PDB file of N, CA and C in Angstrom:
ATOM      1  N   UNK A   1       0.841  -1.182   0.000  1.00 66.00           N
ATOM      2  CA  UNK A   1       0.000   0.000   0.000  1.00 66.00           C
ATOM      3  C   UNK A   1       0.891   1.252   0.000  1.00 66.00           C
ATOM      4  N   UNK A   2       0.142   2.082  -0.708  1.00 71.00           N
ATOM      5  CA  UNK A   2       1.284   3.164  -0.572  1.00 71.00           C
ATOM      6  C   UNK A   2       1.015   4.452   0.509  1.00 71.00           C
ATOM      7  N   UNK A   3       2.067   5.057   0.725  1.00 78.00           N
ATOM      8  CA  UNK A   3       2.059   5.800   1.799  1.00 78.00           C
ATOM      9  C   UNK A   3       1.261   7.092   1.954  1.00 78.00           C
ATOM     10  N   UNK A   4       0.453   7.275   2.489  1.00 85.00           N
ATOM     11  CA  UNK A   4      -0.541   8.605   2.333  1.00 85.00           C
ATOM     12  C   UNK A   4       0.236   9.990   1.630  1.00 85.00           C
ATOM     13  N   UNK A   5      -0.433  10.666   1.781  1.00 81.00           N
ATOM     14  CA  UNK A   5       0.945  12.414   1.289  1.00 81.00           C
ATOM     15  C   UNK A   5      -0.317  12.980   1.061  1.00 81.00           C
ATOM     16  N   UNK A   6       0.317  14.532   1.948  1.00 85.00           N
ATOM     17  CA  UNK A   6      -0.255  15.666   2.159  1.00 85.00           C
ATOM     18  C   UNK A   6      -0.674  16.296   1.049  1.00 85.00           C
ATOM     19  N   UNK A   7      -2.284  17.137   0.712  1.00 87.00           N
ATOM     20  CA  UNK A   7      -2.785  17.445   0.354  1.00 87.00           C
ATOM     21  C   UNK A   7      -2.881  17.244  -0.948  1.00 87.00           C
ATOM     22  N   UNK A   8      -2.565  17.852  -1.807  1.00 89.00           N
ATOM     23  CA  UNK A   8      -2.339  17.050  -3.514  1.00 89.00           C
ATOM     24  C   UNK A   8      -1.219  16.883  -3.909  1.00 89.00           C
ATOM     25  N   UNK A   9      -0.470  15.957  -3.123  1.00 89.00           N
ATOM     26  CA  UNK A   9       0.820  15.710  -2.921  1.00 89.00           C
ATOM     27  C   UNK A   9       1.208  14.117  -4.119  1.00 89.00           C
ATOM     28  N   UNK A  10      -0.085  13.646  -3.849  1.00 88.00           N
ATOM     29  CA  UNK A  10      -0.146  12.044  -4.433  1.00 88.00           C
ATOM     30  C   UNK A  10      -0.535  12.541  -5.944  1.00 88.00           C
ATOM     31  N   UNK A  11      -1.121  13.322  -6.774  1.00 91.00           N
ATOM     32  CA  UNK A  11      -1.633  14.059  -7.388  1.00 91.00           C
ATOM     33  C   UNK A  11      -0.148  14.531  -8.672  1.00 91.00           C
ATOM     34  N   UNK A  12       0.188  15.293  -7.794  1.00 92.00           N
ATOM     35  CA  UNK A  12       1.961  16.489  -8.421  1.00 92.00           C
ATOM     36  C   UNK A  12       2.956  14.822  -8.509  1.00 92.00           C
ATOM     37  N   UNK A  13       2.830  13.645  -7.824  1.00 88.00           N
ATOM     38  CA  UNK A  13       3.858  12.844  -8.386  1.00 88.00           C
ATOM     39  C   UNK A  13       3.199  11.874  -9.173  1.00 88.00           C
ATOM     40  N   UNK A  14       1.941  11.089  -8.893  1.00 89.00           N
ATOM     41  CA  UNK A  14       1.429  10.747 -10.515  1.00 89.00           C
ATOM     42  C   UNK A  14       1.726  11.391 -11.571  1.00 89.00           C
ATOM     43  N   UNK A  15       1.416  12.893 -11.524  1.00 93.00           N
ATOM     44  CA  UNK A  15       1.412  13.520 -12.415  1.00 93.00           C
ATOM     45  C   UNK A  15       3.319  13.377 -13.452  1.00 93.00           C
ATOM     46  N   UNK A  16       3.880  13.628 -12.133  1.00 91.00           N
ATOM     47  CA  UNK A  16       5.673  13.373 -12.941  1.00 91.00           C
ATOM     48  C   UNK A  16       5.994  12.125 -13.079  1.00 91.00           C
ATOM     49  N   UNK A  17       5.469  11.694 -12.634  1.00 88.00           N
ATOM     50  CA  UNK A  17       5.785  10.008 -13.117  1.00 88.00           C
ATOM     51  C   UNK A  17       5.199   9.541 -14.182  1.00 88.00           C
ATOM     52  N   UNK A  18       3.640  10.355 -15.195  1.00 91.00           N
ATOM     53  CA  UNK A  18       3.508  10.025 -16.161  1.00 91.00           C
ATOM     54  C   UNK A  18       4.513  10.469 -17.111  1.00 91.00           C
ATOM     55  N   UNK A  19       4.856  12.045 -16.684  1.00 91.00           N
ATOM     56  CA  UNK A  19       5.736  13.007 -17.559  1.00 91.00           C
ATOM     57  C   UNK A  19       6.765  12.003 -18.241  1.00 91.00           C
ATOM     58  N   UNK A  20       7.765  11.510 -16.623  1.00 89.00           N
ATOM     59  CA  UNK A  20       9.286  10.621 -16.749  1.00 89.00           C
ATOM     60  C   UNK A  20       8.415   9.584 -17.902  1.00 89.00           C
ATOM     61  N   UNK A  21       7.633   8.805 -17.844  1.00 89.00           N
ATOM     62  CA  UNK A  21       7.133   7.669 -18.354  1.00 89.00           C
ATOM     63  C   UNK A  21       6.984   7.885 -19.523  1.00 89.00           C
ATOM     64  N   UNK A  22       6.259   9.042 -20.121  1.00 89.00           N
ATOM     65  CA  UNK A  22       6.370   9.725 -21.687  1.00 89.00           C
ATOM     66  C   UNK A  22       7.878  10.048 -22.251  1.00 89.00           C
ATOM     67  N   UNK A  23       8.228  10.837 -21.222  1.00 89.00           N
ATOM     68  CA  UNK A  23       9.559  11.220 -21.878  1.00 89.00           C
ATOM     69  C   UNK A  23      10.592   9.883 -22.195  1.00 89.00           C
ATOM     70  N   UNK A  24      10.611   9.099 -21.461  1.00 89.00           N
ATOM     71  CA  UNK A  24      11.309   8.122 -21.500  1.00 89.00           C
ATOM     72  C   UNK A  24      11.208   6.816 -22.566  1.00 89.00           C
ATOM     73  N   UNK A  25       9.661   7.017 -23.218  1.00 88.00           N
ATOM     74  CA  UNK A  25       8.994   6.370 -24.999  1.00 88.00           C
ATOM     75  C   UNK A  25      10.331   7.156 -25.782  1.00 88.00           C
ATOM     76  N   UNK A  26      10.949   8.274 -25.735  1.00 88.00           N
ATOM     77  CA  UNK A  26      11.020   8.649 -26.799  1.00 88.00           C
ATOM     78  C   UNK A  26      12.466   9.568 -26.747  1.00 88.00           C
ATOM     79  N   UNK A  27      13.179   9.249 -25.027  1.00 89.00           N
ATOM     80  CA  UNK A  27      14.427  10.014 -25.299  1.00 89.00           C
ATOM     81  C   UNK A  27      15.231   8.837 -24.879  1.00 89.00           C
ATOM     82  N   UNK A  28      16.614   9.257 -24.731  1.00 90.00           N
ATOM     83  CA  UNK A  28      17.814   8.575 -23.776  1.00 90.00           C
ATOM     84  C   UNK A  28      18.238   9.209 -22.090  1.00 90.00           C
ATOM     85  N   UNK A  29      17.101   9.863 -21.975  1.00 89.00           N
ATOM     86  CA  UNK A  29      16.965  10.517 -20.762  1.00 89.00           C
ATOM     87  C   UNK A  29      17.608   9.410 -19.666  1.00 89.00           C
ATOM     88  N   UNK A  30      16.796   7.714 -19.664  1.00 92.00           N
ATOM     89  CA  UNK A  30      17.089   7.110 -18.825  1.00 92.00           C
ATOM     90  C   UNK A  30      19.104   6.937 -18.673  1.00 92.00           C
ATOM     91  N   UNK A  31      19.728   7.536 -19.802  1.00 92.00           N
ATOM     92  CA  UNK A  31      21.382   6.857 -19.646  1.00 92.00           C
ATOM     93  C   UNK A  31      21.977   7.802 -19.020  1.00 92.00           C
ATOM     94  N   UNK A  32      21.690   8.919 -18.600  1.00 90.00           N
ATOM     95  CA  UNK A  32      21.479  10.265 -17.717  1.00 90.00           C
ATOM     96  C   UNK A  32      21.624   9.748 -16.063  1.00 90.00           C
ATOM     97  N   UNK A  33      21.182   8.699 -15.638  1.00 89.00           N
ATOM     98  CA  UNK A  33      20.909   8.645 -14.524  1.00 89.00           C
ATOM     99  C   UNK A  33      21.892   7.300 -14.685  1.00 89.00           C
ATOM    100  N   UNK A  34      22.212   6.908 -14.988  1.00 94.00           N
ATOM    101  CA  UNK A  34      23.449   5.782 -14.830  1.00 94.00           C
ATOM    102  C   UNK A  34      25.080   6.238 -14.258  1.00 94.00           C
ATOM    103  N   UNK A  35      25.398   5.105 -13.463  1.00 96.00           N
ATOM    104  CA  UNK A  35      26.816   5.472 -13.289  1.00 96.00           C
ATOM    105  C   UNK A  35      27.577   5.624 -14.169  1.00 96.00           C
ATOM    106  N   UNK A  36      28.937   5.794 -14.023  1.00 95.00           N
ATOM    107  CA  UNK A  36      29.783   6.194 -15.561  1.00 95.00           C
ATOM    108  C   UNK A  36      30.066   5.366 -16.129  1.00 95.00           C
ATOM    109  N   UNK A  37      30.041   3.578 -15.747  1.00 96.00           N
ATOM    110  CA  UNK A  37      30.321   2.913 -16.754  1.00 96.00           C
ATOM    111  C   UNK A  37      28.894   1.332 -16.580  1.00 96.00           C
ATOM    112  N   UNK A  38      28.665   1.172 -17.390  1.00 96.00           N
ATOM    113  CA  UNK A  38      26.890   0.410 -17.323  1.00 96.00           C
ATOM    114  C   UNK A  38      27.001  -0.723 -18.555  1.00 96.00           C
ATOM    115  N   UNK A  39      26.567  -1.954 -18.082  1.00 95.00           N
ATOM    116  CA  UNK A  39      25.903  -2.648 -19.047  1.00 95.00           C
ATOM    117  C   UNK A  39      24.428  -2.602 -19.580  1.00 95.00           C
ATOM    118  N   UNK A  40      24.578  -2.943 -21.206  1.00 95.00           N
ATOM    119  CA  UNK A  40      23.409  -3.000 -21.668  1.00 95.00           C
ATOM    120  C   UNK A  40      21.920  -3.891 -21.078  1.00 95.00           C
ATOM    121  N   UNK A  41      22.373  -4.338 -20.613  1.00 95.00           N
ATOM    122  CA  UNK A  41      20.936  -5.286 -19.459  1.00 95.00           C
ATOM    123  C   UNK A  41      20.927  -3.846 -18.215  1.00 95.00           C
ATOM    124  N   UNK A  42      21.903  -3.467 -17.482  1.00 96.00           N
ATOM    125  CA  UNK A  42      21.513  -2.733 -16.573  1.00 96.00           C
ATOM    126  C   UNK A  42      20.820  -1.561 -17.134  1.00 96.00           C
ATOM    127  N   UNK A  43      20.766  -0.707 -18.620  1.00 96.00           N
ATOM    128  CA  UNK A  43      20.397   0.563 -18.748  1.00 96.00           C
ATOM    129  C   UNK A  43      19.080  -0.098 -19.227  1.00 96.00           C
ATOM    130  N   UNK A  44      18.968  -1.247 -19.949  1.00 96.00           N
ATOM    131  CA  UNK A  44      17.817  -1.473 -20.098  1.00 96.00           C
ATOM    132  C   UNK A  44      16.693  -1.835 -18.695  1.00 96.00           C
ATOM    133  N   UNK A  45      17.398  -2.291 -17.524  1.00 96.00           N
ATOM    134  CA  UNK A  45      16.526  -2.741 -16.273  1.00 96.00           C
ATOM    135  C   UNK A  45      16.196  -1.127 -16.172  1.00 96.00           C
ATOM    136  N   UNK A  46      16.809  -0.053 -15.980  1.00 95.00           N
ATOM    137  CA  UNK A  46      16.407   1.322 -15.561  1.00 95.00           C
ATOM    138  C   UNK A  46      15.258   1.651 -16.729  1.00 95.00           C
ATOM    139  N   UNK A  47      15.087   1.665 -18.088  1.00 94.00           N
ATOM    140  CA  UNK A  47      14.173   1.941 -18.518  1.00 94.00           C
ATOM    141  C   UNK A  47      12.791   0.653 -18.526  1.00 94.00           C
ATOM    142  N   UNK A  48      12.780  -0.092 -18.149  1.00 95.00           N
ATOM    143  CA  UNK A  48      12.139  -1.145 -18.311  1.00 95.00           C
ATOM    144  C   UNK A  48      11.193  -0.318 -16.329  1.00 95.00           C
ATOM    145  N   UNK A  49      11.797  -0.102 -15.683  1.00 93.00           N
ATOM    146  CA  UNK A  49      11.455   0.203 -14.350  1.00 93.00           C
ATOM    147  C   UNK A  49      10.506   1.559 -14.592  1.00 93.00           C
ATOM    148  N   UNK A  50      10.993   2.378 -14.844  1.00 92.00           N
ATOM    149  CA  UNK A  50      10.637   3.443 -15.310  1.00 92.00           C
ATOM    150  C   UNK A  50       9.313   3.314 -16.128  1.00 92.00           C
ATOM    151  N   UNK A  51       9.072   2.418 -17.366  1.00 92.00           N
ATOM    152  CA  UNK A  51       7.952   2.333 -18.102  1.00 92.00           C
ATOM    153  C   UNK A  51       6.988   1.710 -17.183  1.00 92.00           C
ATOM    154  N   UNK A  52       7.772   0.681 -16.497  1.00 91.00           N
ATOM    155  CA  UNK A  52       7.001  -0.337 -15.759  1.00 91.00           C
ATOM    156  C   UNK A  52       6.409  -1.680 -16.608  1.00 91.00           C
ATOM    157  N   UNK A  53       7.499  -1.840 -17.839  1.00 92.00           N
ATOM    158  CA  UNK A  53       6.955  -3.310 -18.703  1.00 92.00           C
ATOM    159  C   UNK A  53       7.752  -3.844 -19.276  1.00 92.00           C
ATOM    160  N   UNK A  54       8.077  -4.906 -19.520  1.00 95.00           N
ATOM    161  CA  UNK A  54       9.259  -5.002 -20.092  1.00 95.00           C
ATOM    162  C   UNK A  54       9.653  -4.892 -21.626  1.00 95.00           C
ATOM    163  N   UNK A  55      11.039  -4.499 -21.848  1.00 94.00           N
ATOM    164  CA  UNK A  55      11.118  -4.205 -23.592  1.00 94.00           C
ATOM    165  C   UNK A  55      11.877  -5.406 -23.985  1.00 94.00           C
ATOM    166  N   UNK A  56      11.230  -5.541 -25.175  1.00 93.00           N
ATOM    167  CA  UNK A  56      12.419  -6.827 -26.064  1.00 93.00           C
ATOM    168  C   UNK A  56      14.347  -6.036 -26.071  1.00 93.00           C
ATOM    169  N   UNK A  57      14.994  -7.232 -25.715  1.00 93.00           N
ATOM    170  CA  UNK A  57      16.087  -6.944 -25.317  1.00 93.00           C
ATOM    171  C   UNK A  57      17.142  -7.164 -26.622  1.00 93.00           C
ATOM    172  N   UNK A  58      16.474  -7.732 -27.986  1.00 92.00           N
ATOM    173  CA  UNK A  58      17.369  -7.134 -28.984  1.00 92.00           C
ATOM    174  C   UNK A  58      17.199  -5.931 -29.655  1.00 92.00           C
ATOM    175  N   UNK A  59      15.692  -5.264 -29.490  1.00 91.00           N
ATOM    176  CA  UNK A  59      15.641  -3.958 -30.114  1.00 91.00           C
ATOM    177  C   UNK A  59      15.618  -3.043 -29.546  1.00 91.00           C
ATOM    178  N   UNK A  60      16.025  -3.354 -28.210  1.00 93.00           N
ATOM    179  CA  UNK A  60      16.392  -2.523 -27.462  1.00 93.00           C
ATOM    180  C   UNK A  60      18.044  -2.347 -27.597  1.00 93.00           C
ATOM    181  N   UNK A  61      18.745  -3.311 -27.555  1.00 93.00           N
ATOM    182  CA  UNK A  61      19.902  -3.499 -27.801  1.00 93.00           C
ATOM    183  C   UNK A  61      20.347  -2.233 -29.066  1.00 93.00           C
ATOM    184  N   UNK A  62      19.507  -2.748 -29.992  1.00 92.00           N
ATOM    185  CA  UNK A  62      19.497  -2.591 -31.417  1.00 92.00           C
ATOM    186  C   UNK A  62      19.673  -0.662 -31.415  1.00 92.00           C
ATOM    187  N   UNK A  63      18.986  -0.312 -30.794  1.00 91.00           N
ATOM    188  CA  UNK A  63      18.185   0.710 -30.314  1.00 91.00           C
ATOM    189  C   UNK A  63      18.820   1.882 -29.748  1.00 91.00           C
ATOM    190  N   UNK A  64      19.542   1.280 -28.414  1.00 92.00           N
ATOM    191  CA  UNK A  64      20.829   2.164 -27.770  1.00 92.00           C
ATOM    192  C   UNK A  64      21.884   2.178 -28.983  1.00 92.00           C
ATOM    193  N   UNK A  65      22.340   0.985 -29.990  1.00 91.00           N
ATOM    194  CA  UNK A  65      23.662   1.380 -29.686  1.00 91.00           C
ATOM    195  C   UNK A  65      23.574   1.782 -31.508  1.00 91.00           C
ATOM    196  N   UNK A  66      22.267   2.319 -31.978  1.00 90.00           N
ATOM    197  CA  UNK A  66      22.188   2.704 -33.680  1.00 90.00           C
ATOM    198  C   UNK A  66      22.242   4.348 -33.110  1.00 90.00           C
ATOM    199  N   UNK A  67      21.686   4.634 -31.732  1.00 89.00           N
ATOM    200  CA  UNK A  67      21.774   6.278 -31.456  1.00 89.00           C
ATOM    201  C   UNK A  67      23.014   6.972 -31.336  1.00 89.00           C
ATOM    202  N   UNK A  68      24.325   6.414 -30.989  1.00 88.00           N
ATOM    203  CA  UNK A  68      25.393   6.354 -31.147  1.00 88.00           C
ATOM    204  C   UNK A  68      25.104   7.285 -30.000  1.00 88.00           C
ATOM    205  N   UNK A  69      25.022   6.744 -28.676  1.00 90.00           N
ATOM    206  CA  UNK A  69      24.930   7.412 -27.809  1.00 90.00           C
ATOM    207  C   UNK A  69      26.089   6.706 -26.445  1.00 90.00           C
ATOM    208  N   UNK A  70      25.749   5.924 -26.682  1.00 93.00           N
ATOM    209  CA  UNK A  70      27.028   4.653 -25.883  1.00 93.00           C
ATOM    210  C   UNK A  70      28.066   4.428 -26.312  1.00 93.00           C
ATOM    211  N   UNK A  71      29.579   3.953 -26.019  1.00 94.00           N
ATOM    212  CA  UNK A  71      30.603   3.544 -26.624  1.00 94.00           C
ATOM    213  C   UNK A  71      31.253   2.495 -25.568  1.00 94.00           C
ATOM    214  N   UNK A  72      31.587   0.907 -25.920  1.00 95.00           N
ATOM    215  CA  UNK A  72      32.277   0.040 -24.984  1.00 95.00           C
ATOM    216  C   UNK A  72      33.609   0.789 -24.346  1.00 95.00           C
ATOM    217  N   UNK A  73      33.852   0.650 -22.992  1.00 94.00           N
ATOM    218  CA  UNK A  73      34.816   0.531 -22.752  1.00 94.00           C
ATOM    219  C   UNK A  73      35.765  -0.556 -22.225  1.00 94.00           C
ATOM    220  N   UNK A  74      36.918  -0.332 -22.631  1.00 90.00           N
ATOM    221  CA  UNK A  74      37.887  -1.630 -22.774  1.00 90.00           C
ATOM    222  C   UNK A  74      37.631  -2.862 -21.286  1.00 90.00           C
ATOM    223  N   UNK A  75      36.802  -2.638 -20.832  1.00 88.00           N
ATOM    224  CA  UNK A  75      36.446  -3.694 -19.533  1.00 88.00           C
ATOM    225  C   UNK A  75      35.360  -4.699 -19.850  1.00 88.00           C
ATOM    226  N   UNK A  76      35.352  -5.525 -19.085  1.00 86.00           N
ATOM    227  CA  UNK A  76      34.059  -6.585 -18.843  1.00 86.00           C
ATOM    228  C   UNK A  76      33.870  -6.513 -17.197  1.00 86.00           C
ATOM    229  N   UNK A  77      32.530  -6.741 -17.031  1.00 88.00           N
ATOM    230  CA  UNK A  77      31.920  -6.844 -15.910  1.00 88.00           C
ATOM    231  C   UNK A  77      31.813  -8.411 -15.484  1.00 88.00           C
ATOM    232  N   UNK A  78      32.630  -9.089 -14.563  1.00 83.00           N
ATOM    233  CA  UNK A  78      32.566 -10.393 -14.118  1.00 83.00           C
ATOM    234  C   UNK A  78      31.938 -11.021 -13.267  1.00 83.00           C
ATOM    235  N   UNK A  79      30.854 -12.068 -13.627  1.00 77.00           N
ATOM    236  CA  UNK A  79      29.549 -12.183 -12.715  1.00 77.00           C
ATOM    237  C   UNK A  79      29.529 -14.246 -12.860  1.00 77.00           C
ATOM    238  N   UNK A  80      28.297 -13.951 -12.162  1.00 78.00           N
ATOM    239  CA  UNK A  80      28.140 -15.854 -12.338  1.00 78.00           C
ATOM    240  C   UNK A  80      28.103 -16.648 -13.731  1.00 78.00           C
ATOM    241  N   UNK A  81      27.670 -15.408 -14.487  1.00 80.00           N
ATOM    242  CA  UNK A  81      27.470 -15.641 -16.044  1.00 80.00           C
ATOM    243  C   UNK A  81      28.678 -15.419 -16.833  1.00 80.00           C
ATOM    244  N   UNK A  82      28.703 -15.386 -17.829  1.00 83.00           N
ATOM    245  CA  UNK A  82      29.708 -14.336 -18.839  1.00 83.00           C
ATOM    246  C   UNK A  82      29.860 -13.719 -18.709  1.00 83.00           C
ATOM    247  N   UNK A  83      31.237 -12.424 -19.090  1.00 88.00           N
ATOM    248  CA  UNK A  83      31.394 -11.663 -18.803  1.00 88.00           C
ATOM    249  C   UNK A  83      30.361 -10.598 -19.224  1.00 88.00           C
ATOM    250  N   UNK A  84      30.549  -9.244 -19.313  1.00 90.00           N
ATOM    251  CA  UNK A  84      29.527  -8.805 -20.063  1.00 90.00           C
ATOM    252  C   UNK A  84      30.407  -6.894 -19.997  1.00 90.00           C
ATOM    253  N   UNK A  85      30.251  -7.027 -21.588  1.00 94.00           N
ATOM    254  CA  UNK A  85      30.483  -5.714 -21.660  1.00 94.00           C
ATOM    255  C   UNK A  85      29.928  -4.809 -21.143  1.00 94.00           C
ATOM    256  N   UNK A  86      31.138  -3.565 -20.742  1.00 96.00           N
ATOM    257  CA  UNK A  86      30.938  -2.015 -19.932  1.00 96.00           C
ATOM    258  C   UNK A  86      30.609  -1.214 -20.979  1.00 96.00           C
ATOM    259  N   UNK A  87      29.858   0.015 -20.884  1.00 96.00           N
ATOM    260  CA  UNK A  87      29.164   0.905 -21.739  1.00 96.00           C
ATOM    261  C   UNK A  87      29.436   2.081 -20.645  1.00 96.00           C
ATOM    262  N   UNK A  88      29.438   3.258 -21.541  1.00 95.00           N
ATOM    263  CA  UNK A  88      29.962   4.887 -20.415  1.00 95.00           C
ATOM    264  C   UNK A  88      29.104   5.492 -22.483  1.00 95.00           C
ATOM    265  N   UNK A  89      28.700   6.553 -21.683  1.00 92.00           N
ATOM    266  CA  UNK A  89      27.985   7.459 -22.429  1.00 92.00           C
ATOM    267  C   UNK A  89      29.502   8.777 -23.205  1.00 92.00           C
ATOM    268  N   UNK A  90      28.827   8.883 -24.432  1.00 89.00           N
ATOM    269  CA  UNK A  90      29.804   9.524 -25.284  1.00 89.00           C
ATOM    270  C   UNK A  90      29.719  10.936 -24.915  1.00 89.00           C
ATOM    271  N   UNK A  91      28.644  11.250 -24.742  1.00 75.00           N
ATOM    272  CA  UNK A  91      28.776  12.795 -24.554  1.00 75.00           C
ATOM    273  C   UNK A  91      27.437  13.167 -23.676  1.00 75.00           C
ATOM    274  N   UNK A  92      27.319  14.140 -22.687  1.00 65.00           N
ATOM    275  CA  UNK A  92      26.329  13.941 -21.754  1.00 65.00           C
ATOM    276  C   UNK A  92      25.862  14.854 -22.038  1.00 65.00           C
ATOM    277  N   UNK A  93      25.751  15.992 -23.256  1.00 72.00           N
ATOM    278  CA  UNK A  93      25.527  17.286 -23.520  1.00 72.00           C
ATOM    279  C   UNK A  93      23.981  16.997 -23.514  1.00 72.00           C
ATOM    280  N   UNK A  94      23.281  16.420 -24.295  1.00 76.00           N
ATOM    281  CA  UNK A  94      21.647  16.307 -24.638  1.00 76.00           C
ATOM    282  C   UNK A  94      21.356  14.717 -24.788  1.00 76.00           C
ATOM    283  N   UNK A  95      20.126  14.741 -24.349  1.00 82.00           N
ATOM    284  CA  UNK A  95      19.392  13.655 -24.598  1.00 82.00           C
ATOM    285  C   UNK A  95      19.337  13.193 -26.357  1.00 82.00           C
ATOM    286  N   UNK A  96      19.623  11.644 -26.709  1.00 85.00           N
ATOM    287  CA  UNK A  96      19.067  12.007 -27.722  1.00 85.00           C
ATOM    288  C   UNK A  96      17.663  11.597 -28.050  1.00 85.00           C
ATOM    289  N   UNK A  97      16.812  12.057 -29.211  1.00 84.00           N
ATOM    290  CA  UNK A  97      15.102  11.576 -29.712  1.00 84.00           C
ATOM    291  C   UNK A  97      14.964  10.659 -30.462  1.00 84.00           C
ATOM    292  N   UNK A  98      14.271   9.427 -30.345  1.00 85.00           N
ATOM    293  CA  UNK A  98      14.428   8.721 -31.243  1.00 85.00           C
ATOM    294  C   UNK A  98      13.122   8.621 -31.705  1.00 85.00           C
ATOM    295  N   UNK A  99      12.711   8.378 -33.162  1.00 80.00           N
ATOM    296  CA  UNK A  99      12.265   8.897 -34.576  1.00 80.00           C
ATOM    297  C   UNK A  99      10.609   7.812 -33.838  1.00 80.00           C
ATOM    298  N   UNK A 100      10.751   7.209 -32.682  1.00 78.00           N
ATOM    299  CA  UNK A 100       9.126   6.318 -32.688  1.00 78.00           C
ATOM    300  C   UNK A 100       9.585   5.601 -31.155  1.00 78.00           C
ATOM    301  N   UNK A 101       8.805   5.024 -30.739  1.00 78.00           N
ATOM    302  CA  UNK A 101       8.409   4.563 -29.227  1.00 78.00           C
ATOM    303  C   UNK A 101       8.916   3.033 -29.284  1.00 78.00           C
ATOM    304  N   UNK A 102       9.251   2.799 -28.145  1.00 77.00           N
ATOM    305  CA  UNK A 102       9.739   0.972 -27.799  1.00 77.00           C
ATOM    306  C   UNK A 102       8.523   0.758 -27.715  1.00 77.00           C
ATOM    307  N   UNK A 103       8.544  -0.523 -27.978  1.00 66.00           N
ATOM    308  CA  UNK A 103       7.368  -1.572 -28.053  1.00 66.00           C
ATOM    309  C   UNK A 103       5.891  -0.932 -27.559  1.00 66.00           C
ATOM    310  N   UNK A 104       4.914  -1.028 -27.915  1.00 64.00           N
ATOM    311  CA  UNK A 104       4.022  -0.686 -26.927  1.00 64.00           C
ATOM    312  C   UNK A 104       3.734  -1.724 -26.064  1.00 64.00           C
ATOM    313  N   UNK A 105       2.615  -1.330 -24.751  1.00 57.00           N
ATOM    314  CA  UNK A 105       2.534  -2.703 -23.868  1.00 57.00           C
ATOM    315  C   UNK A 105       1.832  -3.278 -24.270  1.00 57.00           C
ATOM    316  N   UNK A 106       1.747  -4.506 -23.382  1.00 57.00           N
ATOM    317  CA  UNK A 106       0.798  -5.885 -24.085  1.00 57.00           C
ATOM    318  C   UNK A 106      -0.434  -5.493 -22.719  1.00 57.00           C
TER     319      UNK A 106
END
């Protein structure tokens, strides 16, 4: 259950949480909020959270890295699995727009 909030308090953050939720169909806003160096499963868990559904993970793949907004860096991240390539953002100047929306939901 969620936590009560003062006067039209519950109201002003629905309200930005649809905003983030729109903006986030259609920018790279979510690679903004990542540490400086990120795998492609982790930037996708942050936008997948954010929409609240999950996106197909090759056109998403497909997706980040045609915006030329990401670039590998020379590391791997070492886990129970494979390794898995590090990603750090090329330039943090602007978001970029991309031309149509991830998946819609089911």
């Amino acid at each position: 259950m969620a936590p009560k909030l003062a006067f039209d308090h519950r109201d002003i953050l629905e309200a930005a949480v649809l905003r983030l939720r729109n903006k986030v169909e259609y920018t790279s806003l979510p690679a903004y909020l990542m540490p400086p160096e990120f795998t492609l499963p982790d930037l996708q868990r942050v936008y997948e959270t954010i929409l609240g559904r999950p996106l197909e993970k090759s056109a998403f793949r497909t997706r980040m890295l045609a915006a030329d907004l990401i670039e590998p860096v020379a590391k791997m991240r070492k886990g129970p699995n494979r390794p898995a390539q590090l990603y750090r953002l090329k330039s943090a100047e602007a978001p970029v727009y991309f031309a149509r929306t991830f998946n819609p939901p089911r």
